[in-house]
Amino acid sequence: MKISSIIDHKDDDVITISAHANLKAAANVMHDRRIAALVVLKDHKVVGVISERDIVVALAQHGQSAGIILLKDMLGRQLVSITSADTIKRAMSLMTYGHVRHLRPIAELNCCLRFVR
């Protein structure tokens, strides 16, 4: 089975936030939209993903001051990408061995289709 079979059943909306926004703004968007992760953009390009888990880790490390941390300062790891033609088995392998929770499916034009988690 291909990743395209998953993408075909997902919503079209990919909720994004600027890399210059702070952690509190990201938490507010996630809360308001009832989602667990946001795509982070810089100059209209995907530079990462911020998740609820990232927020919890920041709070544990920095306490209440975590809310003012800019997202661009939190993005450390390279975003793992796949194509819609990749198999689900390949995606699972990338997630398991790369220790990532979100994969970015990309098209030939390097745009974000939807996230797979």
mmCIF file with all atom_site columns, C-alpha atoms in Angstrom:
data_model
loop_
_atom_site.group_PDB
_atom_site.id
_atom_site.type_symbol
_atom_site.label_atom_id
_atom_site.label_alt_id
_atom_site.label_comp_id
_atom_site.label_asym_id
_atom_site.label_entity_id
_atom_site.label_seq_id
_atom_site.pdbx_PDB_ins_code
_atom_site.Cartn_x
_atom_site.Cartn_y
_atom_site.Cartn_z
_atom_site.occupancy
_atom_site.B_iso_or_equiv
_atom_site.pdbx_formal_charge
_atom_site.auth_seq_id
_atom_site.auth_comp_id
_atom_site.auth_asym_id
_atom_site.auth_atom_id
_atom_site.pdbx_PDB_model_num
ATOM 1   C CA . MET A 1 1   ? 0.000  0.000  0.000  1.00 0.00 ? 1   MET A CA 1
ATOM 2   C CA . LYS A 1 2   ? 1.237  3.506  -0.849 1.00 0.00 ? 2   LYS A CA 1
ATOM 3   C CA . ILE A 1 3   ? 1.287  6.727  1.170  1.00 0.00 ? 3   ILE A CA 1
ATOM 4   C CA . SER A 1 4   ? -1.100 8.196  -1.397 1.00 0.00 ? 4   SER A CA 1
ATOM 5   C CA . SER A 1 5   ? -3.836 5.931  0.013  1.00 0.00 ? 5   SER A CA 1
ATOM 6   C CA . ILE A 1 6   ? -3.458 7.648  3.405  1.00 0.00 ? 6   ILE A CA 1
ATOM 7   C CA . ILE A 1 7   ? -3.208 11.150 1.949  1.00 0.00 ? 7   ILE A CA 1
ATOM 8   C CA . ASP A 1 8   ? -6.388 10.647 -0.064 1.00 0.00 ? 8   ASP A CA 1
ATOM 9   C CA . HIS A 1 9   ? -8.355 10.223 3.184  1.00 0.00 ? 9   HIS A CA 1
ATOM 10  C CA . LYS A 1 10  ? -6.927 13.226 5.065  1.00 0.00 ? 10  LYS A CA 1
ATOM 11  C CA . ASP A 1 11  ? -8.297 16.761 5.258  1.00 0.00 ? 11  ASP A CA 1
ATOM 12  C CA . ASP A 1 12  ? -6.881 19.254 2.796  1.00 0.00 ? 12  ASP A CA 1
ATOM 13  C CA . ASP A 1 13  ? -5.995 21.740 5.530  1.00 0.00 ? 13  ASP A CA 1
ATOM 14  C CA . VAL A 1 14  ? -2.401 21.895 6.701  1.00 0.00 ? 14  VAL A CA 1
ATOM 15  C CA . ILE A 1 15  ? -2.306 24.350 9.593  1.00 0.00 ? 15  ILE A CA 1
ATOM 16  C CA . THR A 1 16  ? 0.860  26.434 9.606  1.00 0.00 ? 16  THR A CA 1
ATOM 17  C CA . ILE A 1 17  ? 2.584  28.961 11.829 1.00 0.00 ? 17  ILE A CA 1
ATOM 18  C CA . SER A 1 18  ? 5.517  31.308 11.306 1.00 0.00 ? 18  SER A CA 1
ATOM 19  C CA . ALA A 1 19  ? 8.942  30.314 12.594 1.00 0.00 ? 19  ALA A CA 1
ATOM 20  C CA . HIS A 1 20  ? 9.008  33.769 14.225 1.00 0.00 ? 20  HIS A CA 1
ATOM 21  C CA . ALA A 1 21  ? 5.945  33.007 16.394 1.00 0.00 ? 21  ALA A CA 1
ATOM 22  C CA . ASN A 1 22  ? 6.493  31.996 19.999 1.00 0.00 ? 22  ASN A CA 1
ATOM 23  C CA . LEU A 1 23  ? 5.591  28.788 21.793 1.00 0.00 ? 23  LEU A CA 1
ATOM 24  C CA . LYS A 1 24  ? 2.535  30.313 23.481 1.00 0.00 ? 24  LYS A CA 1
ATOM 25  C CA . ALA A 1 25  ? 1.109  31.347 20.098 1.00 0.00 ? 25  ALA A CA 1
ATOM 26  C CA . ALA A 1 26  ? 1.669  27.802 18.798 1.00 0.00 ? 26  ALA A CA 1
ATOM 27  C CA . ALA A 1 27  ? -0.051 26.320 21.847 1.00 0.00 ? 27  ALA A CA 1
ATOM 28  C CA . ASN A 1 28  ? -3.008 28.668 21.345 1.00 0.00 ? 28  ASN A CA 1
ATOM 29  C CA . VAL A 1 29  ? -3.405 27.690 17.684 1.00 0.00 ? 29  VAL A CA 1
ATOM 30  C CA . MET A 1 30  ? -3.220 23.982 18.557 1.00 0.00 ? 30  MET A CA 1
ATOM 31  C CA . HIS A 1 31  ? -5.801 24.440 21.293 1.00 0.00 ? 31  HIS A CA 1
ATOM 32  C CA . ASP A 1 32  ? -8.159 26.513 19.142 1.00 0.00 ? 32  ASP A CA 1
ATOM 33  C CA . ARG A 1 33  ? -7.899 24.139 16.165 1.00 0.00 ? 33  ARG A CA 1
ATOM 34  C CA . ARG A 1 34  ? -7.883 20.990 18.338 1.00 0.00 ? 34  ARG A CA 1
ATOM 35  C CA . ILE A 1 35  ? -4.740 19.637 16.690 1.00 0.00 ? 35  ILE A CA 1
ATOM 36  C CA . ALA A 1 36  ? -1.551 18.103 18.053 1.00 0.00 ? 36  ALA A CA 1
ATOM 37  C CA . ALA A 1 37  ? 1.041  19.612 15.703 1.00 0.00 ? 37  ALA A CA 1
ATOM 38  C CA . LEU A 1 38  ? 1.690  22.578 13.441 1.00 0.00 ? 38  LEU A CA 1
ATOM 39  C CA . VAL A 1 39  ? 3.762  22.975 10.306 1.00 0.00 ? 39  VAL A CA 1
ATOM 40  C CA . VAL A 1 40  ? 6.347  25.719 10.839 1.00 0.00 ? 40  VAL A CA 1
ATOM 41  C CA . LEU A 1 41  ? 7.104  28.022 7.891  1.00 0.00 ? 41  LEU A CA 1
ATOM 42  C CA . LYS A 1 42  ? 9.922  30.452 7.221  1.00 0.00 ? 42  LYS A CA 1
ATOM 43  C CA . ASP A 1 43  ? 9.800  32.520 4.033  1.00 0.00 ? 43  ASP A CA 1
ATOM 44  C CA . HIS A 1 44  ? 6.869  30.358 2.850  1.00 0.00 ? 44  HIS A CA 1
ATOM 45  C CA . LYS A 1 45  ? 8.939  27.153 3.119  1.00 0.00 ? 45  LYS A CA 1
ATOM 46  C CA . VAL A 1 46  ? 8.397  24.273 5.531  1.00 0.00 ? 46  VAL A CA 1
ATOM 47  C CA . VAL A 1 47  ? 11.194 24.268 8.092  1.00 0.00 ? 47  VAL A CA 1
ATOM 48  C CA . GLY A 1 48  ? 9.756  21.937 10.702 1.00 0.00 ? 48  GLY A CA 1
ATOM 49  C CA . VAL A 1 49  ? 6.931  20.705 12.861 1.00 0.00 ? 49  VAL A CA 1
ATOM 50  C CA . ILE A 1 50  ? 6.060  21.777 16.388 1.00 0.00 ? 50  ILE A CA 1
ATOM 51  C CA . SER A 1 51  ? 4.064  19.276 18.428 1.00 0.00 ? 51  SER A CA 1
ATOM 52  C CA . GLU A 1 52  ? 2.381  19.093 21.815 1.00 0.00 ? 52  GLU A CA 1
ATOM 53  C CA . ARG A 1 53  ? 5.298  16.992 22.981 1.00 0.00 ? 53  ARG A CA 1
ATOM 54  C CA . ASP A 1 54  ? 7.744  19.757 22.027 1.00 0.00 ? 54  ASP A CA 1
ATOM 55  C CA . ILE A 1 55  ? 5.731  22.182 24.150 1.00 0.00 ? 55  ILE A CA 1
ATOM 56  C CA . VAL A 1 56  ? 5.748  19.833 27.149 1.00 0.00 ? 56  VAL A CA 1
ATOM 57  C CA . VAL A 1 57  ? 9.526  19.358 26.874 1.00 0.00 ? 57  VAL A CA 1
ATOM 58  C CA . ALA A 1 58  ? 10.067 23.132 26.653 1.00 0.00 ? 58  ALA A CA 1
ATOM 59  C CA . LEU A 1 59  ? 7.890  23.689 29.724 1.00 0.00 ? 59  LEU A CA 1
ATOM 60  C CA . ALA A 1 60  ? 9.793  21.026 31.658 1.00 0.00 ? 60  ALA A CA 1
ATOM 61  C CA . GLN A 1 61  ? 13.130 22.578 30.703 1.00 0.00 ? 61  GLN A CA 1
ATOM 62  C CA . HIS A 1 62  ? 12.304 26.296 30.912 1.00 0.00 ? 62  HIS A CA 1
ATOM 63  C CA . GLY A 1 63  ? 9.246  26.587 33.139 1.00 0.00 ? 63  GLY A CA 1
ATOM 64  C CA . GLN A 1 64  ? 6.796  29.427 32.558 1.00 0.00 ? 64  GLN A CA 1
ATOM 65  C CA . SER A 1 65  ? 9.286  31.367 30.453 1.00 0.00 ? 65  SER A CA 1
ATOM 66  C CA . ALA A 1 66  ? 8.937  28.698 27.729 1.00 0.00 ? 66  ALA A CA 1
ATOM 67  C CA . GLY A 1 67  ? 6.008  30.609 26.245 1.00 0.00 ? 67  GLY A CA 1
ATOM 68  C CA . ILE A 1 68  ? 8.266  33.339 24.850 1.00 0.00 ? 68  ILE A CA 1
ATOM 69  C CA . ILE A 1 69  ? 10.665 30.970 23.060 1.00 0.00 ? 69  ILE A CA 1
ATOM 70  C CA . LEU A 1 70  ? 10.530 31.493 19.298 1.00 0.00 ? 70  LEU A CA 1
ATOM 71  C CA . LEU A 1 71  ? 9.694  28.425 17.231 1.00 0.00 ? 71  LEU A CA 1
ATOM 72  C CA . LYS A 1 72  ? 12.740 28.992 15.007 1.00 0.00 ? 72  LYS A CA 1
ATOM 73  C CA . ASP A 1 73  ? 14.893 28.451 18.089 1.00 0.00 ? 73  ASP A CA 1
ATOM 74  C CA . MET A 1 74  ? 13.212 25.124 18.881 1.00 0.00 ? 74  MET A CA 1
ATOM 75  C CA . LEU A 1 75  ? 13.581 23.440 15.513 1.00 0.00 ? 75  LEU A CA 1
ATOM 76  C CA . GLY A 1 76  ? 16.591 21.220 15.777 1.00 0.00 ? 76  GLY A CA 1
ATOM 77  C CA . ARG A 1 77  ? 16.126 18.097 13.725 1.00 0.00 ? 77  ARG A CA 1
ATOM 78  C CA . GLN A 1 78  ? 15.837 17.861 9.978  1.00 0.00 ? 78  GLN A CA 1
ATOM 79  C CA . LEU A 1 79  ? 12.324 17.172 8.758  1.00 0.00 ? 79  LEU A CA 1
ATOM 80  C CA . VAL A 1 80  ? 11.972 13.694 7.227  1.00 0.00 ? 80  VAL A CA 1
ATOM 81  C CA . SER A 1 81  ? 10.171 13.674 3.880  1.00 0.00 ? 81  SER A CA 1
ATOM 82  C CA . ILE A 1 82  ? 8.567  11.001 1.744  1.00 0.00 ? 82  ILE A CA 1
ATOM 83  C CA . THR A 1 83  ? 6.717  10.980 -1.554 1.00 0.00 ? 83  THR A CA 1
ATOM 84  C CA . SER A 1 84  ? 3.167  9.855  -2.123 1.00 0.00 ? 84  SER A CA 1
ATOM 85  C CA . ALA A 1 85  ? 4.577  6.921  -4.111 1.00 0.00 ? 85  ALA A CA 1
ATOM 86  C CA . ASP A 1 86  ? 6.487  5.568  -1.085 1.00 0.00 ? 86  ASP A CA 1
ATOM 87  C CA . THR A 1 87  ? 5.060  2.531  0.663  1.00 0.00 ? 87  THR A CA 1
ATOM 88  C CA . ILE A 1 88  ? 3.557  2.593  4.127  1.00 0.00 ? 88  ILE A CA 1
ATOM 89  C CA . LYS A 1 89  ? 6.203  0.060  5.161  1.00 0.00 ? 89  LYS A CA 1
ATOM 90  C CA . ARG A 1 90  ? 8.949  2.536  4.164  1.00 0.00 ? 90  ARG A CA 1
ATOM 91  C CA . ALA A 1 91  ? 7.202  5.315  6.089  1.00 0.00 ? 91  ALA A CA 1
ATOM 92  C CA . MET A 1 92  ? 6.940  3.128  9.194  1.00 0.00 ? 92  MET A CA 1
ATOM 93  C CA . SER A 1 93  ? 10.612 2.257  8.908  1.00 0.00 ? 93  SER A CA 1
ATOM 94  C CA . LEU A 1 94  ? 11.625 5.921  8.618  1.00 0.00 ? 94  LEU A CA 1
ATOM 95  C CA . MET A 1 95  ? 9.529  6.813  11.645 1.00 0.00 ? 95  MET A CA 1
ATOM 96  C CA . THR A 1 96  ? 10.823 3.910  13.744 1.00 0.00 ? 96  THR A CA 1
ATOM 97  C CA . TYR A 1 97  ? 14.515 4.164  12.967 1.00 0.00 ? 97  TYR A CA 1
ATOM 98  C CA . GLY A 1 98  ? 14.579 7.938  12.635 1.00 0.00 ? 98  GLY A CA 1
ATOM 99  C CA . HIS A 1 99  ? 12.694 8.397  15.918 1.00 0.00 ? 99  HIS A CA 1
ATOM 100 C CA . VAL A 1 100 ? 10.231 10.822 14.305 1.00 0.00 ? 100 VAL A CA 1
ATOM 101 C CA . ARG A 1 101 ? 6.492  11.114 14.756 1.00 0.00 ? 101 ARG A CA 1
ATOM 102 C CA . HIS A 1 102 ? 5.628  13.135 11.663 1.00 0.00 ? 102 HIS A CA 1
ATOM 103 C CA . LEU A 1 103 ? 6.591  12.652 8.041  1.00 0.00 ? 103 LEU A CA 1
ATOM 104 C CA . ARG A 1 104 ? 6.231  15.301 5.381  1.00 0.00 ? 104 ARG A CA 1
ATOM 105 C CA . PRO A 1 105 ? 4.854  13.915 2.120  1.00 0.00 ? 105 PRO A CA 1
ATOM 106 C CA . ILE A 1 106 ? 6.090  16.070 -0.733 1.00 0.00 ? 106 ILE A CA 1
ATOM 107 C CA . ALA A 1 107 ? 5.183  16.377 -4.366 1.00 0.00 ? 107 ALA A CA 1
ATOM 108 C CA . GLU A 1 108 ? 7.588  16.885 -7.222 1.00 0.00 ? 108 GLU A CA 1
ATOM 109 C CA . LEU A 1 109 ? 7.199  20.642 -6.734 1.00 0.00 ? 109 LEU A CA 1
ATOM 110 C CA . ASN A 1 110 ? 8.421  20.348 -3.123 1.00 0.00 ? 110 ASN A CA 1
ATOM 111 C CA . CYS A 1 111 ? 5.175  21.465 -1.554 1.00 0.00 ? 111 CYS A CA 1
ATOM 112 C CA . CYS A 1 112 ? 3.660  19.996 1.537  1.00 0.00 ? 112 CYS A CA 1
ATOM 113 C CA . LEU A 1 113 ? 0.698  17.781 0.719  1.00 0.00 ? 113 LEU A CA 1
ATOM 114 C CA . ARG A 1 114 ? -0.338 16.664 4.204  1.00 0.00 ? 114 ARG A CA 1
ATOM 115 C CA . PHE A 1 115 ? 1.428  15.295 7.229  1.00 0.00 ? 115 PHE A CA 1
ATOM 116 C CA . VAL A 1 116 ? 1.426  11.612 8.111  1.00 0.00 ? 116 VAL A CA 1
ATOM 117 C CA . ARG A 1 117 ? 1.627  10.671 11.745 1.00 0.00 ? 117 ARG A CA 1
#
